[in-house]
Amino acid sequence: MLDDAKPIFLQIADSIADGVLAGSYPEGTQVPSTNELAAFHRINPATVGKGLGLLVDRGILHKRRGLGMFVSEGARQRLRDERTTAFRAGFVAPLLAEARSLGLDLTDLHRIIDQEGASS
């Protein structure tokens, strides 16, 4: 699961966030502990803690003293909003810019997307 292309603590954070978004970790439920994740991935618990800390800072997870980390209320929507913003900036804006440079209007672009969607 882990690869060298991205820091491990970010991969841990992304994996938990993916689980929240997919519904594997519903709001209010506990996520695996730092030690469980460290043992599973065979990495230092401090690395896992750094990844989980990022999610706490973003309001995705919250700590319950003596109990562990839990998915915060509204976390799934917060992640959807964050990823939608990133999707727009990383994919939609460049797509529109390229379409403009090719002289394509929105009707052309919709037709192309519909054709691609139908063929997949």
PDB file of C-alpha atoms in Angstrom:
ATOM      1  CA  MET A   1       0.000   0.000   0.000  1.00  0.00           C
ATOM      2  CA  LEU A   2       2.765   2.473   0.818  1.00  0.00           C
ATOM      3  CA  ASP A   3       5.012   3.800  -1.922  1.00  0.00           C
ATOM      4  CA  ASP A   4       8.047   6.036  -2.172  1.00  0.00           C
ATOM      5  CA  ALA A   5       6.357   8.761  -4.231  1.00  0.00           C
ATOM      6  CA  LYS A   6       4.860  10.534  -1.214  1.00  0.00           C
ATOM      7  CA  PRO A   7       5.848  10.886   2.460  1.00  0.00           C
ATOM      8  CA  ILE A   8       4.470   8.022   4.541  1.00  0.00           C
ATOM      9  CA  PHE A   9       2.650  10.258   7.029  1.00  0.00           C
ATOM     10  CA  LEU A  10       0.730  11.851   4.128  1.00  0.00           C
ATOM     11  CA  GLN A  11      -0.147   8.412   2.789  1.00  0.00           C
ATOM     12  CA  ILE A  12      -1.500   7.430   6.209  1.00  0.00           C
ATOM     13  CA  ALA A  13      -3.592  10.618   6.381  1.00  0.00           C
ATOM     14  CA  ASP A  14      -4.865  10.084   2.823  1.00  0.00           C
ATOM     15  CA  SER A  15      -5.758   6.463   3.548  1.00  0.00           C
ATOM     16  CA  ILE A  16      -7.852   7.384   6.590  1.00  0.00           C
ATOM     17  CA  ALA A  17      -9.427  10.318   4.707  1.00  0.00           C
ATOM     18  CA  ASP A  18     -10.276   7.974   1.819  1.00  0.00           C
ATOM     19  CA  GLY A  19     -11.961   5.642   4.307  1.00  0.00           C
ATOM     20  CA  VAL A  20     -13.999   8.499   5.762  1.00  0.00           C
ATOM     21  CA  LEU A  21     -15.044   9.650   2.297  1.00  0.00           C
ATOM     22  CA  ALA A  22     -15.956   6.112   1.227  1.00  0.00           C
ATOM     23  CA  GLY A  23     -17.971   5.532   4.388  1.00  0.00           C
ATOM     24  CA  SER A  24     -15.635   2.884   5.816  1.00  0.00           C
ATOM     25  CA  TYR A  25     -15.187   5.166   8.828  1.00  0.00           C
ATOM     26  CA  PRO A  26     -18.566   6.811   9.451  1.00  0.00           C
ATOM     27  CA  GLU A  27     -18.762   9.998  11.468  1.00  0.00           C
ATOM     28  CA  GLY A  28     -18.543   9.317  15.181  1.00  0.00           C
ATOM     29  CA  THR A  29     -16.707   6.006  14.804  1.00  0.00           C
ATOM     30  CA  GLN A  30     -13.227   5.220  16.003  1.00  0.00           C
ATOM     31  CA  VAL A  31     -10.350   4.842  13.547  1.00  0.00           C
ATOM     32  CA  PRO A  32      -7.492   2.383  14.102  1.00  0.00           C
ATOM     33  CA  SER A  33      -5.050   3.453  16.785  1.00  0.00           C
ATOM     34  CA  THR A  34      -1.592   4.815  16.154  1.00  0.00           C
ATOM     35  CA  ASN A  35      -0.054   1.559  17.366  1.00  0.00           C
ATOM     36  CA  GLU A  36      -2.392  -0.581  15.246  1.00  0.00           C
ATOM     37  CA  LEU A  37      -1.572   1.391  12.107  1.00  0.00           C
ATOM     38  CA  ALA A  38       2.146   1.397  12.893  1.00  0.00           C
ATOM     39  CA  ALA A  39       2.172  -2.377  13.404  1.00  0.00           C
ATOM     40  CA  PHE A  40       0.104  -3.005  10.283  1.00  0.00           C
ATOM     41  CA  HIS A  41       2.364  -0.877   8.061  1.00  0.00           C
ATOM     42  CA  ARG A  42       5.550  -1.741   9.991  1.00  0.00           C
ATOM     43  CA  ILE A  43       6.438   1.898  10.510  1.00  0.00           C
ATOM     44  CA  ASN A  44       7.283   4.142  13.435  1.00  0.00           C
ATOM     45  CA  PRO A  45       4.254   5.166  15.539  1.00  0.00           C
ATOM     46  CA  ALA A  46       5.481   8.778  15.412  1.00  0.00           C
ATOM     47  CA  THR A  47       5.040   8.718  11.629  1.00  0.00           C
ATOM     48  CA  VAL A  48       1.455   7.505  12.019  1.00  0.00           C
ATOM     49  CA  GLY A  49       0.872  10.116  14.719  1.00  0.00           C
ATOM     50  CA  LYS A  50       2.021  12.840  12.360  1.00  0.00           C
ATOM     51  CA  GLY A  51      -0.467  11.685   9.708  1.00  0.00           C
ATOM     52  CA  LEU A  52      -3.327  11.453  12.174  1.00  0.00           C
ATOM     53  CA  GLY A  53      -2.354  14.851  13.572  1.00  0.00           C
ATOM     54  CA  LEU A  54      -2.860  16.374  10.132  1.00  0.00           C
ATOM     55  CA  LEU A  55      -6.408  15.040  10.108  1.00  0.00           C
ATOM     56  CA  VAL A  56      -7.026  16.421  13.595  1.00  0.00           C
ATOM     57  CA  ASP A  57      -5.738  19.828  12.460  1.00  0.00           C
ATOM     58  CA  ARG A  58      -8.172  19.749   9.511  1.00  0.00           C
ATOM     59  CA  GLY A  59     -11.102  18.789  11.737  1.00  0.00           C
ATOM     60  CA  ILE A  60     -11.511  15.358  10.149  1.00  0.00           C
ATOM     61  CA  LEU A  61     -10.632  13.491  13.347  1.00  0.00           C
ATOM     62  CA  HIS A  62     -10.821  14.411  17.004  1.00  0.00           C
ATOM     63  CA  LYS A  63      -9.221  12.890  20.084  1.00  0.00           C
ATOM     64  CA  ARG A  64     -11.170  11.458  22.968  1.00  0.00           C
ATOM     65  CA  ARG A  65      -8.855  11.306  25.931  1.00  0.00           C
ATOM     66  CA  GLY A  66      -8.134   7.729  26.891  1.00  0.00           C
ATOM     67  CA  LEU A  67     -10.248   6.333  24.056  1.00  0.00           C
ATOM     68  CA  GLY A  68      -8.502   7.208  20.801  1.00  0.00           C
ATOM     69  CA  MET A  69      -9.277   9.025  17.572  1.00  0.00           C
ATOM     70  CA  PHE A  70     -12.772   9.386  16.184  1.00  0.00           C
ATOM     71  CA  VAL A  71     -14.231  10.727  12.955  1.00  0.00           C
ATOM     72  CA  SER A  72     -15.624  14.217  13.526  1.00  0.00           C
ATOM     73  CA  GLU A  73     -19.143  15.290  12.677  1.00  0.00           C
ATOM     74  CA  GLY A  74     -19.196  16.855   9.213  1.00  0.00           C
ATOM     75  CA  ALA A  75     -15.873  15.227   8.266  1.00  0.00           C
ATOM     76  CA  ARG A  76     -17.205  13.527   5.147  1.00  0.00           C
ATOM     77  CA  GLN A  77     -18.681  16.760   3.769  1.00  0.00           C
ATOM     78  CA  ARG A  78     -15.496  18.668   4.680  1.00  0.00           C
ATOM     79  CA  LEU A  79     -13.453  16.134   2.691  1.00  0.00           C
ATOM     80  CA  ARG A  80     -15.864  16.325  -0.261  1.00  0.00           C
ATOM     81  CA  ASP A  81     -15.585  20.108  -0.240  1.00  0.00           C
ATOM     82  CA  GLU A  82     -11.763  20.006  -0.041  1.00  0.00           C
ATOM     83  CA  ARG A  83     -11.466  17.468  -2.836  1.00  0.00           C
ATOM     84  CA  THR A  84     -14.018  19.239  -5.026  1.00  0.00           C
ATOM     85  CA  THR A  85     -11.996  22.447  -4.697  1.00  0.00           C
ATOM     86  CA  ALA A  86      -8.789  20.573  -5.546  1.00  0.00           C
ATOM     87  CA  PHE A  87     -10.496  18.835  -8.487  1.00  0.00           C
ATOM     88  CA  ARG A  88     -11.690  22.149  -9.891  1.00  0.00           C
ATOM     89  CA  ALA A  89      -8.248  23.723  -9.558  1.00  0.00           C
ATOM     90  CA  GLY A  90      -6.270  20.711 -10.762  1.00  0.00           C
ATOM     91  CA  PHE A  91      -8.494  19.385 -13.531  1.00  0.00           C
ATOM     92  CA  VAL A  92     -11.463  21.548 -14.477  1.00  0.00           C
ATOM     93  CA  ALA A  93      -9.631  24.887 -14.732  1.00  0.00           C
ATOM     94  CA  PRO A  94      -6.838  23.427 -16.909  1.00  0.00           C
ATOM     95  CA  LEU A  95      -9.439  21.573 -19.026  1.00  0.00           C
ATOM     96  CA  LEU A  96     -11.329  24.804 -19.660  1.00  0.00           C
ATOM     97  CA  ALA A  97      -8.117  26.676 -20.441  1.00  0.00           C
ATOM     98  CA  GLU A  98      -7.079  24.025 -22.969  1.00  0.00           C
ATOM     99  CA  ALA A  99     -10.564  23.986 -24.512  1.00  0.00           C
ATOM    100  CA  ARG A 100     -10.392  27.778 -24.944  1.00  0.00           C
ATOM    101  CA  SER A 101      -6.966  27.508 -26.574  1.00  0.00           C
ATOM    102  CA  LEU A 102      -8.429  24.975 -29.021  1.00  0.00           C
ATOM    103  CA  GLY A 103     -11.409  27.189 -29.772  1.00  0.00           C
ATOM    104  CA  LEU A 104     -13.877  24.799 -28.164  1.00  0.00           C
ATOM    105  CA  ASP A 105     -16.933  26.231 -26.455  1.00  0.00           C
ATOM    106  CA  LEU A 106     -18.860  24.652 -23.581  1.00  0.00           C
ATOM    107  CA  THR A 107     -21.215  22.854 -25.978  1.00  0.00           C
ATOM    108  CA  ASP A 108     -18.235  21.212 -27.694  1.00  0.00           C
ATOM    109  CA  LEU A 109     -16.717  20.311 -24.362  1.00  0.00           C
ATOM    110  CA  HIS A 110     -19.978  18.772 -23.092  1.00  0.00           C
ATOM    111  CA  ARG A 111     -20.272  16.725 -26.283  1.00  0.00           C
ATOM    112  CA  ILE A 112     -16.705  15.421 -25.904  1.00  0.00           C
ATOM    113  CA  ILE A 113     -17.270  14.527 -22.227  1.00  0.00           C
ATOM    114  CA  ASP A 114     -20.562  12.801 -23.066  1.00  0.00           C
ATOM    115  CA  GLN A 115     -18.849  10.782 -25.804  1.00  0.00           C
ATOM    116  CA  GLU A 116     -16.042   9.738 -23.473  1.00  0.00           C
ATOM    117  CA  GLY A 117     -18.500   8.851 -20.731  1.00  0.00           C
ATOM    118  CA  ALA A 118     -20.520   6.693 -23.098  1.00  0.00           C
ATOM    119  CA  SER A 119     -17.455   4.773 -24.284  1.00  0.00           C
ATOM    120  CA  SER A 120     -16.174   3.854 -20.831  1.00  0.00           C
TER     121      SER A 120
END
